[in-house]
Coordinates of C-alpha atoms in Angstrom, one line a residue:
Chain A
M24 CA 13.4 -16.5 34.8
A25 CA 11.3 -14.5 32.4
K26 CA 14.2 -14.5 29.9
Q27 CA 14.4 -18.2 30.1
G28 CA 10.6 -18.5 29.5
Q29 CA 10.9 -16.3 26.4
K30 CA 13.8 -18.4 25.1
K31 CA 11.8 -21.5 25.6
R32 CA 8.9 -20.0 23.7
F33 CA 11.1 -18.9 20.9
M34 CA 12.7 -22.3 20.5
A35 CA 9.2 -23.9 20.5
V36 CA 8.0 -21.6 17.8
I37 CA 11.1 -22.3 15.7
A38 CA 10.6 -26.1 16.2
A39 CA 7.0 -25.9 15.1
L40 CA 7.7 -23.7 12.1
V41 CA 10.6 -26.0 10.9
M42 CA 8.3 -29.0 11.2
V43 CA 5.3 -27.5 9.5
L44 CA 7.2 -25.8 6.7
G45 CA 9.4 -28.8 6.2
Y46 CA 6.5 -31.2 6.0
T47 CA 4.6 -28.8 3.7
T48 CA 7.6 -28.9 1.3
V49 CA 7.7 -32.7 1.5
A50 CA 3.9 -33.2 1.0
L51 CA 3.6 -30.7 -1.8
S52 CA 6.6 -32.2 -3.7
M53 CA 4.9 -35.6 -3.4
S54 CA 1.7 -34.3 -4.8
V55 CA 3.2 -32.9 -8.0
E56 CA 4.5 -35.0 -10.9
A57 CA 8.0 -33.4 -11.2
S58 CA 10.8 -35.2 -9.5
S59 CA 13.0 -33.5 -6.9
P60 CA 15.7 -34.6 -4.5
V61 CA 13.2 -34.2 -1.6
K62 CA 10.7 -36.4 -3.4
S63 CA 13.2 -39.2 -4.2
A64 CA 14.5 -39.2 -0.6
L65 CA 11.2 -39.4 1.2
S66 CA 8.8 -40.7 -1.4
P67 CA 8.5 -44.3 -0.2
Y68 CA 6.9 -43.4 3.1
F69 CA 5.3 -40.0 2.5
S70 CA 4.3 -40.6 -1.2
Q71 CA 0.8 -39.3 -1.9
K72 CA -1.3 -38.5 -4.9
W73 CA -4.6 -36.6 -4.9
N74 CA -5.4 -36.7 -8.6
V75 CA -7.7 -39.8 -8.7
F76 CA -10.7 -37.8 -10.0
A77 CA -8.8 -34.7 -11.3
P78 CA -7.8 -33.2 -13.6
N79 CA -7.9 -36.1 -16.1
I80 CA -10.5 -38.1 -14.2
Q81 CA -10.7 -41.9 -14.4
K82 CA -13.4 -42.6 -16.9
K83 CA -12.8 -46.2 -17.7
D84 CA -13.3 -49.4 -15.8
Y85 CA -10.4 -51.8 -16.0
F86 CA -11.0 -55.6 -16.2
L87 CA -8.4 -58.3 -16.1
E88 CA -9.2 -61.5 -17.9
V89 CA -6.9 -64.6 -18.0
R90 CA -6.9 -68.0 -19.7
N91 CA -4.6 -71.0 -19.9
R92 CA -3.6 -73.8 -22.3
S93 CA -2.3 -77.2 -21.9
V94 CA -1.8 -80.4 -23.9
N95 CA -4.4 -83.0 -23.2
S96 CA -4.1 -86.8 -23.1
D97 CA -4.7 -87.0 -26.9
G98 CA -1.7 -84.7 -27.5
K99 CA -4.0 -81.8 -28.5
T100 CA -3.5 -78.2 -27.2
V101 CA -6.5 -77.1 -25.3
E102 CA -7.2 -73.4 -24.5
S103 CA -9.6 -72.4 -21.7
E104 CA -12.2 -69.7 -22.0
W105 CA -11.3 -66.2 -20.9
I106 CA -11.9 -66.0 -17.1
P107 CA -13.1 -62.6 -16.0
V108 CA -10.9 -62.1 -12.9
T109 CA -12.0 -58.6 -12.0
A110 CA -15.6 -59.3 -12.5
I111 CA -15.4 -62.3 -10.2
E112 CA -13.5 -60.4 -7.6
R113 CA -16.2 -57.7 -7.5
R114 CA -19.3 -59.8 -7.8
G115 CA -19.9 -60.7 -4.2
N116 CA -19.3 -57.2 -3.0
K117 CA -22.2 -55.5 -4.8
G118 CA -24.8 -54.5 -2.3
S119 CA -22.4 -54.8 0.7
L120 CA -21.9 -51.6 2.6
A121 CA -18.4 -52.5 3.7
Q122 CA -16.5 -54.5 1.0
S123 CA -13.5 -56.8 1.0
R124 CA -10.4 -55.2 -0.6
I125 CA -10.4 -58.2 -3.0
Q126 CA -12.6 -56.1 -5.3
K127 CA -9.7 -53.7 -6.0
L128 CA -6.9 -56.3 -6.5
S129 CA -6.8 -57.2 -10.2
Q130 CA -8.1 -53.8 -11.2
N131 CA -5.2 -52.0 -9.5
V132 CA -2.7 -54.6 -10.7
S133 CA -3.9 -54.2 -14.3
T134 CA -3.8 -50.4 -14.3
A135 CA -0.3 -50.5 -12.8
Y136 CA 0.7 -53.1 -15.5
L137 CA -0.8 -51.0 -18.3
S138 CA 0.9 -47.9 -17.0
R139 CA 4.3 -49.6 -17.2
Y140 CA 3.4 -51.0 -20.6
N141 CA 2.6 -47.5 -21.9
K142 CA 6.0 -46.3 -20.7
L143 CA 7.6 -48.6 -23.2
K144 CA 8.4 -47.3 -26.7
S145 CA 6.1 -48.3 -29.6
D146 CA 8.2 -51.2 -30.9
Q147 CA 8.8 -52.4 -27.3
R148 CA 5.0 -52.5 -26.8
T149 CA 4.7 -54.7 -29.9
S150 CA 7.3 -57.1 -28.5
A151 CA 5.6 -57.1 -25.1
R152 CA 2.4 -58.4 -26.7
K153 CA 4.3 -61.3 -28.3
D154 CA 4.5 -64.9 -26.9
F155 CA 7.4 -65.5 -24.5
V156 CA 7.0 -69.2 -25.0
S157 CA 6.9 -71.0 -28.4
V158 CA 6.2 -74.5 -29.5
S159 CA 7.6 -75.8 -32.8
Q160 CA 8.0 -79.5 -33.9
S161 CA 6.9 -80.6 -30.4
K162 CA 9.7 -78.7 -28.9
R163 CA 8.7 -76.1 -26.3
K164 CA 11.0 -73.1 -25.9
V165 CA 10.6 -70.9 -22.9
M166 CA 12.4 -67.5 -23.0
S167 CA 14.6 -66.8 -20.0
D168 CA 14.3 -63.4 -18.2
D169 CA 17.5 -62.2 -19.9
E170 CA 16.1 -63.1 -23.3
I171 CA 12.8 -61.3 -22.6
I172 CA 14.6 -58.2 -21.4
E173 CA 16.9 -58.3 -24.5
L174 CA 13.8 -58.7 -26.8
L175 CA 12.0 -55.8 -25.2
K176 CA 15.0 -53.5 -24.9
G177 CA 16.1 -53.9 -28.6
E178 CA 18.0 -50.8 -29.6
Q179 CA 16.5 -48.6 -27.0
K180 CA 18.3 -47.3 -23.9
N181 CA 15.4 -47.4 -21.4
S182 CA 16.5 -50.5 -19.4
S183 CA 14.8 -49.4 -16.2
A184 CA 11.3 -49.1 -17.9
V185 CA 11.8 -52.5 -19.5
V186 CA 12.9 -54.2 -16.2
R187 CA 10.0 -52.6 -14.4
F188 CA 7.6 -53.9 -17.0
V189 CA 9.1 -57.4 -17.0
R190 CA 8.9 -57.6 -13.2
M191 CA 5.2 -56.9 -13.3
D192 CA 4.8 -59.3 -16.2
Y193 CA 6.4 -62.0 -14.0
M194 CA 3.9 -61.2 -11.2
L195 CA 1.0 -61.6 -13.5
V196 CA 2.3 -64.9 -14.7
R197 CA 2.2 -66.1 -11.1
Y198 CA -1.4 -64.7 -10.4
A199 CA -2.7 -65.9 -13.8
T200 CA -1.3 -69.4 -13.1
V201 CA -3.0 -69.8 -9.7
F202 CA -6.2 -68.1 -10.7
T203 CA -6.8 -70.2 -13.8
E204 CA -5.9 -73.3 -11.9
A205 CA -8.3 -72.4 -9.1
H206 CA -11.1 -71.5 -11.6
S207 CA -10.8 -74.5 -13.9
D208 CA -9.3 -77.0 -11.5
T209 CA -6.6 -78.0 -14.0
S210 CA -2.9 -77.0 -14.1
A211 CA -1.7 -75.5 -17.3
D212 CA 1.5 -75.2 -19.3
E213 CA 0.9 -71.6 -20.4
V214 CA -1.1 -68.6 -19.4
Q215 CA -2.3 -65.5 -21.1
W216 CA -4.1 -62.3 -20.1
R217 CA -5.8 -59.3 -21.5
V218 CA -6.9 -55.9 -20.1
V219 CA -10.4 -54.7 -21.1
R220 CA -11.2 -51.0 -20.7
K221 CA -14.9 -50.1 -20.7
Q222 CA -16.2 -46.6 -20.7
N223 CA -19.8 -45.6 -20.2
N224 CA -21.4 -42.8 -22.2
D225 CA -20.3 -39.4 -20.9
F226 CA -22.5 -36.9 -19.0
A227 CA -23.9 -35.2 -22.0
H228 CA -24.8 -38.6 -23.6
R229 CA -25.8 -40.5 -20.5
F230 CA -29.4 -41.2 -21.7
M231 CA -28.3 -42.3 -25.2
E232 CA -29.3 -46.0 -25.7
S233 CA -26.3 -47.0 -27.9
D234 CA -22.7 -47.2 -26.6
Q235 CA -20.7 -44.0 -27.2
F236 CA -17.4 -45.8 -26.7
E237 CA -16.1 -49.1 -27.8
D238 CA -14.3 -51.4 -25.4
R239 CA -10.5 -51.3 -25.7
I240 CA -8.8 -54.6 -25.3
T241 CA -5.0 -55.1 -25.0
T242 CA -4.1 -58.8 -25.3
F243 CA -0.7 -60.0 -24.2
G244 CA 1.1 -63.1 -25.5
W245 CA 1.4 -66.6 -24.0
R246 CA 3.7 -66.9 -21.1
A247 CA 5.1 -70.2 -19.5
S248 CA 3.0 -70.8 -16.4
D249 CA 4.7 -70.5 -13.0
A250 CA 6.2 -73.9 -12.0
G251 CA 7.0 -72.8 -8.5
S252 CA 3.6 -71.4 -7.5
Y253 CA 2.5 -71.4 -3.9
E254 CA 0.1 -74.4 -3.8
P255 CA -2.2 -73.2 -0.9
A256 CA -2.9 -70.1 -2.9
V257 CA -4.9 -72.2 -5.4
E258 CA -7.1 -73.5 -2.6
E259 CA -7.6 -70.0 -1.1
L260 CA -8.6 -68.6 -4.5
E261 CA -11.0 -71.5 -5.1
Q262 CA -12.7 -70.5 -1.9
I263 CA -12.8 -66.9 -2.9
I264 CA -14.2 -67.7 -6.4
D265 CA -16.9 -69.9 -4.8
R266 CA -17.8 -67.2 -2.4
Q267 CA -17.9 -64.5 -5.0
E268 CA -19.8 -66.6 -7.5
G269 CA -22.2 -67.8 -4.8
R270 CA -21.4 -71.4 -5.5
Chain B
M28 CA 6.5 -9.7 16.1
I29 CA 7.7 -10.5 19.6
S30 CA 4.1 -10.5 20.9
M31 CA 3.1 -12.9 18.1
T32 CA 6.0 -15.2 19.0
T33 CA 5.1 -15.0 22.7
K34 CA 1.5 -15.8 21.9
F35 CA 2.3 -18.7 19.6
G36 CA 4.9 -19.9 22.0
N37 CA 2.4 -19.9 24.8
W38 CA -0.2 -21.7 22.5
L39 CA 2.4 -24.4 21.8
L40 CA 3.7 -24.9 25.4
Q41 CA 1.0 -24.1 27.9
S42 CA -1.6 -26.8 27.1
K43 CA -2.6 -29.5 24.6
H44 CA -5.2 -28.4 22.1
S45 CA -8.2 -30.1 20.4
L46 CA -8.2 -32.9 22.9
I47 CA -11.9 -33.7 22.2
S48 CA -11.3 -33.8 18.5
F49 CA -8.2 -36.0 18.9
S50 CA -10.2 -38.4 21.1
L51 CA -12.9 -38.6 18.4
L52 CA -10.2 -39.1 15.8
R53 CA -8.9 -42.1 17.7
I54 CA -12.3 -43.7 17.6
I55 CA -12.9 -42.9 13.9
Y56 CA -9.5 -44.0 12.8
G57 CA -10.0 -47.3 14.6
L58 CA -13.4 -47.8 13.0
G59 CA -11.8 -47.0 9.6
M60 CA -9.2 -49.7 10.1
L61 CA -11.9 -52.2 11.1
T62 CA -13.8 -51.4 7.8
V63 CA -10.8 -52.8 6.0
L64 CA -9.8 -55.7 8.3
I65 CA -13.2 -57.2 9.1
P66 CA -14.8 -57.4 5.6
S67 CA -11.5 -58.7 4.2
F68 CA -11.1 -61.3 6.9
A69 CA -12.1 -64.3 4.7
D70 CA -9.8 -63.1 1.8
R71 CA -6.8 -62.1 4.1
S72 CA -4.3 -64.7 2.9
V73 CA -4.8 -63.8 -0.8
L74 CA -4.8 -60.1 0.0
W75 CA -1.9 -59.7 2.4
G76 CA -0.9 -63.2 3.6
P77 CA 1.2 -66.1 2.2
S78 CA -1.2 -66.5 -0.8
S79 CA -0.2 -63.0 -2.0
W80 CA 3.3 -64.2 -2.5
W81 CA 3.0 -63.3 -6.2
V82 CA 3.2 -59.6 -5.5
D83 CA 6.5 -59.9 -3.6
P84 CA 8.8 -58.8 -6.5
E85 CA 7.1 -55.4 -6.1
A86 CA 6.1 -55.5 -2.4
K87 CA 9.7 -56.2 -1.3
R88 CA 10.8 -52.9 -2.9
R89 CA 9.0 -50.5 -0.6
G90 CA 12.1 -48.5 0.3
Y91 CA 11.4 -48.2 4.1
W92 CA 11.3 -50.5 7.0
T93 CA 8.2 -52.7 6.5
F94 CA 8.2 -54.8 9.7
D95 CA 7.8 -58.0 7.6
T96 CA 7.9 -60.4 10.5
V97 CA 4.9 -58.8 12.2
L98 CA 2.5 -60.1 9.5
N99 CA 4.6 -63.0 8.3
K100 CA 4.0 -64.1 4.7
S101 CA 6.0 -67.3 5.0
N102 CA 3.7 -69.0 7.5
E103 CA -0.2 -69.1 7.4
I104 CA -0.6 -69.6 11.1
L105 CA 1.8 -66.8 12.1
F106 CA 0.1 -64.5 9.6
D107 CA -3.3 -65.3 11.0
V108 CA -2.1 -64.7 14.6
G109 CA -0.7 -61.3 13.4
Y110 CA -3.9 -60.4 11.6
V111 CA -6.1 -61.2 14.6
A112 CA -3.7 -59.4 16.9
F113 CA -4.0 -56.4 14.7
I114 CA -7.8 -56.4 15.0
V115 CA -7.5 -56.8 18.8
L116 CA -5.0 -53.9 18.9
V117 CA -7.4 -51.7 16.9
L118 CA -10.2 -52.5 19.3
V119 CA -8.0 -51.6 22.3
F120 CA -7.0 -48.4 20.4
I121 CA -10.7 -47.5 20.0
A122 CA -11.4 -48.2 23.6
G123 CA -8.5 -46.0 24.5
W124 CA -6.5 -48.2 26.9
K125 CA -2.7 -47.4 27.3
T126 CA -3.1 -45.3 24.1
R127 CA 0.4 -43.9 24.2
Y128 CA 1.9 -47.4 23.8
I129 CA -0.8 -48.9 21.7
T130 CA -0.7 -46.1 19.0
P131 CA 2.9 -47.0 17.8
L132 CA 2.0 -50.7 17.8
V133 CA -1.1 -49.9 15.6
L134 CA 1.2 -47.9 13.2
I135 CA 3.7 -50.8 13.0
M136 CA 0.9 -53.3 12.1
L137 CA -0.6 -50.9 9.6
V138 CA 2.7 -50.4 7.8
A139 CA 3.3 -54.1 7.8
L140 CA -0.1 -54.8 6.4
Q141 CA 0.1 -52.1 3.7
S142 CA 3.6 -53.2 2.8
N143 CA 2.6 -56.8 2.2
N144 CA 0.6 -55.8 -0.9
S145 CA 1.0 -52.4 -2.4
Y146 CA -1.9 -52.9 -4.9
L147 CA -4.6 -52.6 -2.3
T148 CA -3.9 -49.2 -0.8
N149 CA -5.8 -46.1 -1.6
G150 CA -5.5 -42.4 -0.5
G151 CA -7.2 -43.1 2.8
D152 CA -4.7 -45.8 3.7
T153 CA -1.8 -43.4 2.8
L154 CA -3.3 -40.6 4.7
G155 CA -4.0 -42.8 7.7
R156 CA -0.4 -44.1 7.7
I157 CA 1.3 -40.7 7.4
T158 CA -0.9 -38.9 10.0
L159 CA -0.7 -41.9 12.5
T160 CA 3.1 -41.3 12.4
F161 CA 2.5 -37.8 13.8
L162 CA -0.2 -39.0 16.2
I163 CA 2.2 -41.1 18.1
F164 CA 3.2 -37.8 19.8
A165 CA -0.4 -36.6 20.4
N166 CA -2.7 -37.2 23.4
L167 CA -5.5 -39.2 21.8
S168 CA -7.2 -40.5 25.0
E169 CA -8.1 -37.5 27.0
H170 CA -11.8 -38.2 26.5
F171 CA -14.1 -41.1 25.6
S172 CA -11.4 -43.7 26.7
I173 CA -10.5 -46.2 29.4
D174 CA -7.4 -44.1 30.0
S175 CA -9.5 -41.0 30.9
W176 CA -11.9 -43.1 33.0
L177 CA -8.9 -44.6 34.9
R178 CA -7.4 -41.1 35.4
R179 CA -10.6 -39.8 36.8
R180 CA -10.8 -42.7 39.2
K181 CA -7.2 -42.2 40.4
G182 CA -7.6 -38.5 40.8
N183 CA -5.1 -35.9 39.4
F184 CA -1.8 -37.6 40.2
R185 CA -0.8 -37.6 36.5
E186 CA -1.7 -34.0 36.1
K187 CA 2.0 -33.0 36.1
E188 CA 2.9 -35.4 33.4
R189 CA 0.0 -34.2 31.2
S190 CA 0.9 -30.5 31.5
N191 CA 4.6 -31.1 30.8
E192 CA 5.7 -28.4 28.3
F193 CA 7.7 -30.9 26.2
W194 CA 4.7 -33.2 25.7
N195 CA 2.4 -30.2 25.1
L196 CA 4.8 -29.0 22.3
L197 CA 4.9 -32.5 20.7
H198 CA 1.1 -32.8 20.9
N199 CA 0.5 -29.4 19.3
I200 CA 3.1 -29.9 16.6
A201 CA 1.4 -33.2 15.7
L202 CA -1.9 -31.2 15.5
L203 CA -0.3 -28.6 13.2
L204 CA 1.2 -31.4 11.0
C205 CA -2.2 -33.2 10.7
M206 CA -3.9 -29.9 9.9
T207 CA -1.2 -29.1 7.3
Q208 CA -1.7 -32.5 5.7
I209 CA -5.5 -32.2 5.3
V210 CA -5.2 -28.6 4.0
I211 CA -2.7 -29.9 1.4
V212 CA -5.1 -32.7 0.4
Y213 CA -7.9 -30.2 -0.2
L214 CA -5.8 -27.5 -1.9
V215 CA -4.1 -29.9 -4.3
S216 CA -7.3 -31.9 -5.2
S217 CA -9.4 -28.7 -5.7
Y218 CA -6.6 -27.1 -7.7
L219 CA -6.4 -30.2 -9.9
K220 CA -10.2 -30.2 -10.3
L221 CA -10.2 -26.5 -11.3
I222 CA -7.5 -26.7 -13.9
G223 CA -9.5 -29.2 -15.9
D224 CA -13.0 -28.9 -17.4
N225 CA -14.4 -32.1 -16.1
W226 CA -15.5 -30.8 -12.7
I227 CA -17.0 -27.5 -13.8
D228 CA -19.4 -29.2 -16.2
G229 CA -20.2 -32.1 -13.9
T230 CA -18.4 -34.8 -15.8
G231 CA -16.0 -35.6 -12.9
F232 CA -18.8 -36.1 -10.4
F233 CA -20.8 -38.1 -12.9
Y234 CA -18.0 -40.5 -13.6
S235 CA -17.3 -41.0 -9.9
L236 CA -20.9 -42.3 -9.6
N237 CA -20.9 -44.1 -12.9
L238 CA -17.7 -46.3 -12.7
E239 CA -18.5 -49.9 -12.0
A240 CA -15.4 -50.2 -9.8
Y241 CA -16.9 -47.8 -7.3
Q242 CA -20.6 -48.8 -7.3
I243 CA -22.0 -50.5 -4.3
Y244 CA -25.7 -50.1 -5.1
P245 CA -25.7 -49.4 -8.9
M246 CA -29.4 -48.5 -8.8
I247 CA -28.9 -45.7 -6.3
N248 CA -26.0 -44.3 -8.3
E249 CA -28.0 -44.5 -11.5
L250 CA -30.9 -42.7 -9.9
L251 CA -28.6 -39.9 -8.7
W252 CA -26.6 -39.3 -11.9
Q253 CA -29.9 -38.9 -13.9
S254 CA -30.5 -35.6 -12.2
T255 CA -28.5 -32.8 -13.9
L256 CA -29.3 -30.5 -11.0
F257 CA -28.0 -33.0 -8.4
V258 CA -24.8 -33.6 -10.4
K259 CA -24.1 -29.9 -11.0
V260 CA -24.9 -28.7 -7.5
S261 CA -22.8 -31.5 -6.0
S262 CA -19.9 -30.7 -8.3
W263 CA -19.9 -27.1 -7.4
L264 CA -20.4 -27.7 -3.7
T265 CA -17.4 -30.1 -3.8
L266 CA -15.3 -27.4 -5.5
I267 CA -16.3 -24.6 -3.1
A268 CA -15.9 -26.8 0.1
Q269 CA -12.5 -28.1 -0.9
G270 CA -11.1 -24.9 -2.6
G271 CA -12.4 -22.7 0.2
F272 CA -11.6 -25.1 3.0
I273 CA -8.7 -23.0 4.5
I274 CA -10.8 -19.8 4.5
F275 CA -13.9 -21.5 5.9
V276 CA -12.0 -23.1 8.8
L277 CA -10.0 -20.0 9.6
W278 CA -13.1 -18.0 10.0
R279 CA -14.5 -19.1 13.4
K280 CA -18.2 -18.6 12.4
S281 CA -18.1 -20.7 9.3
R282 CA -15.9 -23.4 10.7
P283 CA -18.5 -25.8 12.1
W284 CA -20.6 -25.4 8.9
A285 CA -17.6 -26.1 6.7
V286 CA -16.8 -29.2 8.7
A287 CA -20.5 -30.2 8.6
V288 CA -20.6 -29.9 4.8
L289 CA -17.4 -31.9 4.4
F290 CA -18.6 -34.5 6.9
T291 CA -21.8 -35.0 4.8
M292 CA -19.7 -35.1 1.6
H293 CA -17.4 -37.8 3.0
L294 CA -20.3 -39.8 4.4
G295 CA -21.8 -39.7 0.9
I296 CA -18.5 -41.0 -0.6
A297 CA -18.4 -43.8 1.9
V298 CA -21.9 -44.9 1.3
L299 CA -22.0 -44.5 -2.5
L300 CA -18.5 -45.4 -3.6
A301 CA -17.1 -48.9 -2.9
G302 CA -14.1 -49.4 -0.8
L303 CA -13.8 -45.9 0.5
W304 CA -15.0 -46.1 4.1
Q305 CA -11.4 -45.9 5.4
F306 CA -10.7 -42.9 3.2
S307 CA -13.9 -41.1 4.2
L308 CA -13.5 -41.8 7.9
V309 CA -9.8 -40.6 7.9
M310 CA -10.9 -37.4 6.1
I311 CA -13.8 -36.8 8.6
A312 CA -11.5 -37.4 11.6
L313 CA -8.9 -34.9 10.3
D314 CA -11.5 -32.3 9.5
L315 CA -12.7 -32.5 13.1
L316 CA -9.3 -31.4 14.3
F317 CA -10.1 -27.8 13.4
I318 CA -12.9 -27.8 16.0
S319 CA -11.5 -26.7 19.4
N320 CA -12.7 -27.9 22.8
R321 CA -14.5 -24.6 23.4
E322 CA -16.4 -25.0 20.0
W323 CA -17.3 -28.6 20.9
T324 CA -18.9 -27.2 24.1
T325 CA -20.8 -24.6 22.1
I326 CA -21.9 -27.3 19.6
R327 CA -23.1 -29.5 22.5
G328 CA -25.0 -26.5 24.0
F329 CA -26.6 -25.7 20.6
I330 CA -27.7 -29.4 20.2
N331 CA -29.0 -29.6 23.7
K332 CA -30.9 -26.3 23.5
K333 CA -32.2 -26.3 19.9
I334 CA -32.4 -29.9 19.0
L335 CA -32.9 -31.8 22.2
R336 CA -34.8 -28.9 23.8
K337 CA -33.0 -29.3 27.2
K338 CA -33.5 -26.3 29.5
D339 CA -30.6 -26.8 31.9
I340 CA -27.3 -27.6 30.2
E341 CA -24.9 -29.2 32.5
A342 CA -21.3 -30.1 31.6
A343 CA -20.9 -33.8 30.8
P344 CA -18.7 -35.6 33.2
A345 CA -16.2 -36.3 30.5
I346 CA -15.7 -32.6 29.8
Q347 CA -14.9 -31.0 33.2
H348 CA -14.3 -27.3 33.5
K349 CA -10.5 -27.7 34.3
E350 CA -10.1 -29.7 31.1
L351 CA -11.8 -26.9 29.1
I352 CA -8.9 -24.6 29.8
N353 CA -7.1 -26.7 27.2
V354 CA -8.8 -25.1 24.2

């Protein structure tokens, strides 16, 4: 009986140690940048990063701005003003102790998009900032997904980085289409966006009146707007914009 | 070695540990989820529902089972029903009714919600999701719950089930895994802070207050970062509390104080930095797991004697003597 109890205890200790040591390996491998077989196998669910404010802390605010263009009844091409998506998403949440997650949406999307953009090679980044739609002699040419990938890939061999960028680019086309439509109440032929990075004066210069850092703006080219956008999303966004703007 | 194995084996098998802390964790986790679900209610369709269809090229590539049909993106009404059902489930979870069955359902809903839009999650959401996976196997409703109230009313007929060695083992392994997770968070984040210059000189703490993305009351943040003393002392306290966490919690005497400092720090993060209530509450709840039932009784006695100035300290009905053997 005593022997059986001892065996049970031993098995319990082994089970606990295997679980704790196993999970420690998993969690630590997720927390470091280097890739490993453990990380790739378990990263979707147990993925975790604890470097938000260290060691290279986030010092910049990211703002997504979008605009659209269309041909009016006189046949002239009309461009809208830049619409400050992130500023609108955040506006209504200032002074509110518990905020809606809307305030993180475009900021997180634009940082993820820029991160993928920065993983491209220098000449690919130049191509990524070009228009993916062109108009010449009244003829509008929209580049297909394959043509965009071909343009960005060029002579390089980093197909996966290109595809990952194009996938997010396509997502932003969708969001920019519905957001500009909700904001300006007009549908558009093309959309464009830019990411503005603002950095406040650092700790040592926090009382300095003038700005220590200039805003950094990355503007991407025109994209054909999303023809198959989800219509109710425009209405939902209109309501959000009204709420955030206090209209 | 044999004696240590026996001791640890007994600790694992004989009773469930940190039952009061786990019960508090249940309530705090529930409140954390409500701080996401309620303020976002009006924006739910654009955030996680059908109007967030534009994130699907990425959201569909999560790499694990995401329970898509639970919070259905293809139908507004079904999505709304799922969203409201999630809020109701969280309320039942907080109340502690049928917790053993409700906890996995809450986890399924949480995974479904987070999977619908990966651009809205932060560290708190990730931590909540991972630890809730372990907590399915823990007893979260021994105190402050409808389950415990019902058990008291019905007497001790479920005592056998509760003291089952198999369930004790699962509960205690879940406790160890949650503790491991929080130690890893503190160790990794303090290590990353220490290898850079930004936290030693106060820049890190300053920018956390000074980024517009995190400001709720910009005036308060501005008032705080103007003081060099406040910024420096807060930076160093953060480094000491996080870096020394494992030492402070292992030493019994410093344990409640370490938890109190981190509790204050996380409350400060929740109030001063936008969108971090969920993160702060999850961290607070996990910190509390290091406090045993016996220490809760001591803390309660200390509060009664020193703060409330009560002369006779009686055990609260929720913490009966027989339950205190589960320390």
